Amino acid sequence: MQIALVGIGKIALDQHVPALRASPDWTLAATVSRHGTVDGVPSFTGIDDMLAAHPQVEAVSLCLPPVPRFAAAQAVLRAGRHLMLEKPPGATLSEVHILQRMARDAGVSIFATWHSRMALGVAAARVWLAGRSVQSGRITWREDVRKWHPGQDWIFEAGGMGVFDPGINGLSILTEILPTPVHLTGAELDVPANRQAPIAARMSLSQGIEVDLDFRQDGPQTWDIDLQTDGGTLTLRMGGNILEVDGRPVEGQDDIMQEYPALYARMAGLVRDGASDADLSPMVLVADAFTLGRRNVVEPFEF
């Protein structure tokens, strides 16, 4: 099947393009970007021009920032193409609800991806937790924004989500593996004086789970989940790629390069089955944090 990739930035070049090149299901037929290109692939600067020039393209994968993504997603669905969305799937929940209805009415698949759910230890963690009761837990998701989003001011604008852009990865794992859903009970958001989105956040969830997010981590990066249950302690490290139970290795390895190939395999399956997958539970927790959270103004931030 032929697919187009829209938004040729760091995440597209680091993850999407290698995954598509290795995919047995997809051929990258076109790209759309104001600045970026992929060698050997026809490139366009406007999505409407690409859609008109490539009627054989069956699906479009959007890697744009959340705010401009909605217009591009609507264009894809109006053209009757299948739609794959990088996380978070939109700037607002209402936008994604509209896209879900459009996809259903057009009879095409929509896939709101959460790449961390494809990490190597996540499926086994979900199986281990089934039937167990979570008593308490902690998510620690701390990374360096200058390393992962160099110079990308959009991430601190309204709709850019700030530290929740990476933090939602941990929440996507949590909502995938827990036997029963969680809800937000409190939050604090640290917003730089010269920015609109938080650079750090703390969240309190039901089931005694605390969340610590920070975009100012120096040195080694931290992407860990620890859950205390009535059957022992489950730990997911390295963004969900290593699973431990009571300190003993159970599943996985430190290899994040398996996540995006798994996403594109899932997308191919959805298209073949005429199905969609647009779970918004991680984004609901983030939206609730912006609604319920206390806002603390902290020192200005510059790249």
PDB file of C-alpha atoms in Angstrom, residues 98-243:
ATOM      1  CA  ILE A  98     -14.797  15.550  14.598  1.00  0.00           C
ATOM      2  CA  LEU A  99     -12.103  13.552  12.780  1.00  0.00           C
ATOM      3  CA  GLN A 100     -13.519  10.303  14.142  1.00  0.00           C
ATOM      4  CA  ARG A 101     -16.950  11.169  12.760  1.00  0.00           C
ATOM      5  CA  MET A 102     -15.501  12.213   9.408  1.00  0.00           C
ATOM      6  CA  ALA A 103     -13.561   8.944   9.113  1.00  0.00           C
ATOM      7  CA  ARG A 104     -16.648   6.919   9.945  1.00  0.00           C
ATOM      8  CA  ASP A 105     -18.780   8.815   7.422  1.00  0.00           C
ATOM      9  CA  ALA A 106     -16.092   8.410   4.732  1.00  0.00           C
ATOM     10  CA  GLY A 107     -15.676   4.702   5.437  1.00  0.00           C
ATOM     11  CA  VAL A 108     -11.929   5.001   6.061  1.00  0.00           C
ATOM     12  CA  SER A 109      -9.662   4.076   8.967  1.00  0.00           C
ATOM     13  CA  ILE A 110      -8.333   6.538  11.537  1.00  0.00           C
ATOM     14  CA  PHE A 111      -5.485   5.591  13.881  1.00  0.00           C
ATOM     15  CA  ALA A 112      -4.565   7.876  16.779  1.00  0.00           C
ATOM     16  CA  THR A 113      -1.160   6.432  17.581  1.00  0.00           C
ATOM     17  CA  TRP A 114       0.563   6.155  20.954  1.00  0.00           C
ATOM     18  CA  HIS A 115       4.041   4.908  20.123  1.00  0.00           C
ATOM     19  CA  SER A 116       4.998   4.132  23.725  1.00  0.00           C
ATOM     20  CA  ARG A 117       2.225   1.534  23.893  1.00  0.00           C
ATOM     21  CA  MET A 118       4.301  -0.435  21.386  1.00  0.00           C
ATOM     22  CA  ALA A 119       7.322  -0.522  23.714  1.00  0.00           C
ATOM     23  CA  LEU A 120       8.653  -4.023  24.262  1.00  0.00           C
ATOM     24  CA  GLY A 121       7.514  -4.491  27.859  1.00  0.00           C
ATOM     25  CA  VAL A 122       4.020  -3.013  27.683  1.00  0.00           C
ATOM     26  CA  ALA A 123       1.980  -5.998  26.475  1.00  0.00           C
ATOM     27  CA  ALA A 124       3.514  -8.287  29.102  1.00  0.00           C
ATOM     28  CA  ALA A 125       2.894  -5.657  31.793  1.00  0.00           C
ATOM     29  CA  ARG A 126      -0.780  -5.532  30.880  1.00  0.00           C
ATOM     30  CA  VAL A 127      -1.038  -9.327  31.132  1.00  0.00           C
ATOM     31  CA  TRP A 128       0.743  -9.376  34.512  1.00  0.00           C
ATOM     32  CA  LEU A 129      -1.507  -6.673  35.969  1.00  0.00           C
ATOM     33  CA  ALA A 130      -4.748  -8.360  34.891  1.00  0.00           C
ATOM     34  CA  GLY A 131      -6.670  -9.433  37.981  1.00  0.00           C
ATOM     35  CA  ARG A 132      -4.329  -7.579  40.344  1.00  0.00           C
ATOM     36  CA  SER A 133      -5.138  -4.502  42.421  1.00  0.00           C
ATOM     37  CA  VAL A 134      -2.931  -1.414  42.122  1.00  0.00           C
ATOM     38  CA  GLN A 135      -2.284   0.106  45.555  1.00  0.00           C
ATOM     39  CA  SER A 136       0.020   2.972  44.602  1.00  0.00           C
ATOM     40  CA  GLY A 137       2.436   4.012  41.895  1.00  0.00           C
ATOM     41  CA  ARG A 138       4.625   6.640  40.322  1.00  0.00           C
ATOM     42  CA  ILE A 139       5.407   7.798  36.812  1.00  0.00           C
ATOM     43  CA  THR A 140       8.699   9.663  36.420  1.00  0.00           C
ATOM     44  CA  TRP A 141       9.095  11.133  32.943  1.00  0.00           C
ATOM     45  CA  ARG A 142      12.006  13.563  32.829  1.00  0.00           C
ATOM     46  CA  GLU A 143      13.906  14.565  29.710  1.00  0.00           C
ATOM     47  CA  ASP A 144      15.844  17.424  28.124  1.00  0.00           C
ATOM     48  CA  VAL A 145      13.686  19.514  25.805  1.00  0.00           C
ATOM     49  CA  ARG A 146      16.810  20.952  24.156  1.00  0.00           C
ATOM     50  CA  LYS A 147      17.851  17.462  23.075  1.00  0.00           C
ATOM     51  CA  TRP A 148      14.512  16.167  21.815  1.00  0.00           C
ATOM     52  CA  HIS A 149      12.918  19.399  20.543  1.00  0.00           C
ATOM     53  CA  PRO A 150      15.838  21.716  19.701  1.00  0.00           C
ATOM     54  CA  GLY A 151      14.614  25.220  18.935  1.00  0.00           C
ATOM     55  CA  GLN A 152      10.998  24.075  18.568  1.00  0.00           C
ATOM     56  CA  ASP A 153       9.233  27.045  20.153  1.00  0.00           C
ATOM     57  CA  TRP A 154       5.820  25.686  19.112  1.00  0.00           C
ATOM     58  CA  ILE A 155       5.968  23.129  21.916  1.00  0.00           C
ATOM     59  CA  PHE A 156       5.663  25.934  24.494  1.00  0.00           C
ATOM     60  CA  GLU A 157       2.885  27.776  22.675  1.00  0.00           C
ATOM     61  CA  ALA A 158      -0.802  27.322  23.467  1.00  0.00           C
ATOM     62  CA  GLY A 159      -1.735  23.912  22.082  1.00  0.00           C
ATOM     63  CA  GLY A 160       1.878  22.697  22.056  1.00  0.00           C
ATOM     64  CA  MET A 161       1.369  20.926  25.406  1.00  0.00           C
ATOM     65  CA  GLY A 162       4.845  21.655  26.780  1.00  0.00           C
ATOM     66  CA  VAL A 163       6.083  18.876  29.047  1.00  0.00           C
ATOM     67  CA  PHE A 164       2.912  16.924  28.379  1.00  0.00           C
ATOM     68  CA  ASP A 165       4.159  16.242  24.842  1.00  0.00           C
ATOM     69  CA  PRO A 166       6.565  13.610  26.225  1.00  0.00           C
ATOM     70  CA  GLY A 167       4.631  13.070  29.449  1.00  0.00           C
ATOM     71  CA  ILE A 168       1.607  11.813  27.555  1.00  0.00           C
ATOM     72  CA  ASN A 169       3.754   8.843  26.520  1.00  0.00           C
ATOM     73  CA  GLY A 170       3.868   7.649  30.117  1.00  0.00           C
ATOM     74  CA  LEU A 171       0.143   8.270  30.483  1.00  0.00           C
ATOM     75  CA  SER A 172      -0.510   6.300  27.298  1.00  0.00           C
ATOM     76  CA  ILE A 173       1.283   3.297  28.796  1.00  0.00           C
ATOM     77  CA  LEU A 174      -0.536   3.643  32.114  1.00  0.00           C
ATOM     78  CA  THR A 175      -3.984   3.777  30.503  1.00  0.00           C
ATOM     79  CA  GLU A 176      -3.075   0.747  28.378  1.00  0.00           C
ATOM     80  CA  ILE A 177      -1.895  -1.564  31.178  1.00  0.00           C
ATOM     81  CA  LEU A 178      -4.112  -0.779  34.163  1.00  0.00           C
ATOM     82  CA  PRO A 179      -6.917  -3.252  34.889  1.00  0.00           C
ATOM     83  CA  THR A 180      -9.244  -0.368  35.871  1.00  0.00           C
ATOM     84  CA  PRO A 181      -9.253   3.237  34.597  1.00  0.00           C
ATOM     85  CA  VAL A 182      -7.749   6.151  36.496  1.00  0.00           C
ATOM     86  CA  HIS A 183      -8.873   9.752  36.816  1.00  0.00           C
ATOM     87  CA  LEU A 184      -7.108  12.956  37.787  1.00  0.00           C
ATOM     88  CA  THR A 185      -7.546  14.244  41.348  1.00  0.00           C
ATOM     89  CA  GLY A 186      -5.076  17.156  41.303  1.00  0.00           C
ATOM     90  CA  ALA A 187      -2.229  18.782  39.371  1.00  0.00           C
ATOM     91  CA  GLU A 188       0.353  21.570  39.427  1.00  0.00           C
ATOM     92  CA  LEU A 189       1.761  23.078  36.238  1.00  0.00           C
ATOM     93  CA  ASP A 190       5.038  25.038  36.176  1.00  0.00           C
ATOM     94  CA  VAL A 191       4.830  27.524  33.304  1.00  0.00           C
ATOM     95  CA  PRO A 192       7.843  29.706  32.364  1.00  0.00           C
ATOM     96  CA  ALA A 193       7.073  33.415  32.578  1.00  0.00           C
ATOM     97  CA  ASN A 194       7.716  33.855  28.845  1.00  0.00           C
ATOM     98  CA  ARG A 195       5.810  30.747  27.679  1.00  0.00           C
ATOM     99  CA  GLN A 196       2.244  29.442  27.441  1.00  0.00           C
ATOM    100  CA  ALA A 197       2.723  25.718  28.166  1.00  0.00           C
ATOM    101  CA  PRO A 198       4.263  24.012  31.208  1.00  0.00           C
ATOM    102  CA  ILE A 199       7.906  22.991  31.458  1.00  0.00           C
ATOM    103  CA  ALA A 200       7.155  20.702  34.424  1.00  0.00           C
ATOM    104  CA  ALA A 201       4.057  19.201  36.032  1.00  0.00           C
ATOM    105  CA  ARG A 202       2.942  17.036  38.919  1.00  0.00           C
ATOM    106  CA  MET A 203      -0.276  15.033  38.757  1.00  0.00           C
ATOM    107  CA  SER A 204      -2.192  13.005  41.320  1.00  0.00           C
ATOM    108  CA  LEU A 205      -4.311  10.177  39.938  1.00  0.00           C
ATOM    109  CA  SER A 206      -6.725   7.747  41.522  1.00  0.00           C
ATOM    110  CA  GLN A 207      -5.346   4.410  42.732  1.00  0.00           C
ATOM    111  CA  GLY A 208      -2.622   6.338  44.563  1.00  0.00           C
ATOM    112  CA  ILE A 209      -0.573   7.082  41.445  1.00  0.00           C
ATOM    113  CA  GLU A 210       1.660  10.175  41.324  1.00  0.00           C
ATOM    114  CA  VAL A 211       3.129  11.623  38.118  1.00  0.00           C
ATOM    115  CA  ASP A 212       6.330  13.684  37.907  1.00  0.00           C
ATOM    116  CA  LEU A 213       7.050  15.338  34.540  1.00  0.00           C
ATOM    117  CA  ASP A 214       9.967  17.647  33.788  1.00  0.00           C
ATOM    118  CA  PHE A 215      11.480  19.035  30.572  1.00  0.00           C
ATOM    119  CA  ARG A 216      14.695  20.229  32.301  1.00  0.00           C
ATOM    120  CA  GLN A 217      16.478  16.921  32.915  1.00  0.00           C
ATOM    121  CA  ASP A 218      20.253  16.965  32.530  1.00  0.00           C
ATOM    122  CA  GLY A 219      22.306  13.829  31.978  1.00  0.00           C
ATOM    123  CA  PRO A 220      20.567  10.450  31.673  1.00  0.00           C
ATOM    124  CA  GLN A 221      16.888  10.689  30.752  1.00  0.00           C
ATOM    125  CA  THR A 222      14.229   9.047  32.934  1.00  0.00           C
ATOM    126  CA  TRP A 223      11.109   7.307  31.599  1.00  0.00           C
ATOM    127  CA  ASP A 224       9.951   4.996  34.412  1.00  0.00           C
ATOM    128  CA  ILE A 225       6.688   3.613  35.774  1.00  0.00           C
ATOM    129  CA  ASP A 226       6.497   1.865  39.167  1.00  0.00           C
ATOM    130  CA  LEU A 227       3.277   0.241  40.389  1.00  0.00           C
ATOM    131  CA  GLN A 228       2.795  -1.423  43.772  1.00  0.00           C
ATOM    132  CA  THR A 229       0.104  -4.106  43.647  1.00  0.00           C
ATOM    133  CA  ASP A 230      -1.326  -6.839  45.864  1.00  0.00           C
ATOM    134  CA  GLY A 231       0.854  -9.284  43.915  1.00  0.00           C
ATOM    135  CA  GLY A 232       4.185  -7.457  43.909  1.00  0.00           C
ATOM    136  CA  THR A 233       5.866  -4.429  42.322  1.00  0.00           C
ATOM    137  CA  LEU A 234       5.818  -3.897  38.576  1.00  0.00           C
ATOM    138  CA  THR A 235       8.398  -1.581  37.006  1.00  0.00           C
ATOM    139  CA  LEU A 236       8.628  -0.393  33.409  1.00  0.00           C
ATOM    140  CA  ARG A 237      11.859   1.360  32.486  1.00  0.00           C
ATOM    141  CA  MET A 238      13.243   3.022  29.371  1.00  0.00           C
ATOM    142  CA  GLY A 239       9.866   4.216  28.203  1.00  0.00           C
ATOM    143  CA  GLY A 240       8.190   0.847  28.664  1.00  0.00           C
ATOM    144  CA  ASN A 241      10.830  -1.212  26.881  1.00  0.00           C
ATOM    145  CA  ILE A 242      12.094  -3.064  29.961  1.00  0.00           C
ATOM    146  CA  LEU A 243       9.688  -4.842  32.332  1.00  0.00           C
TER     147      LEU A 243
END
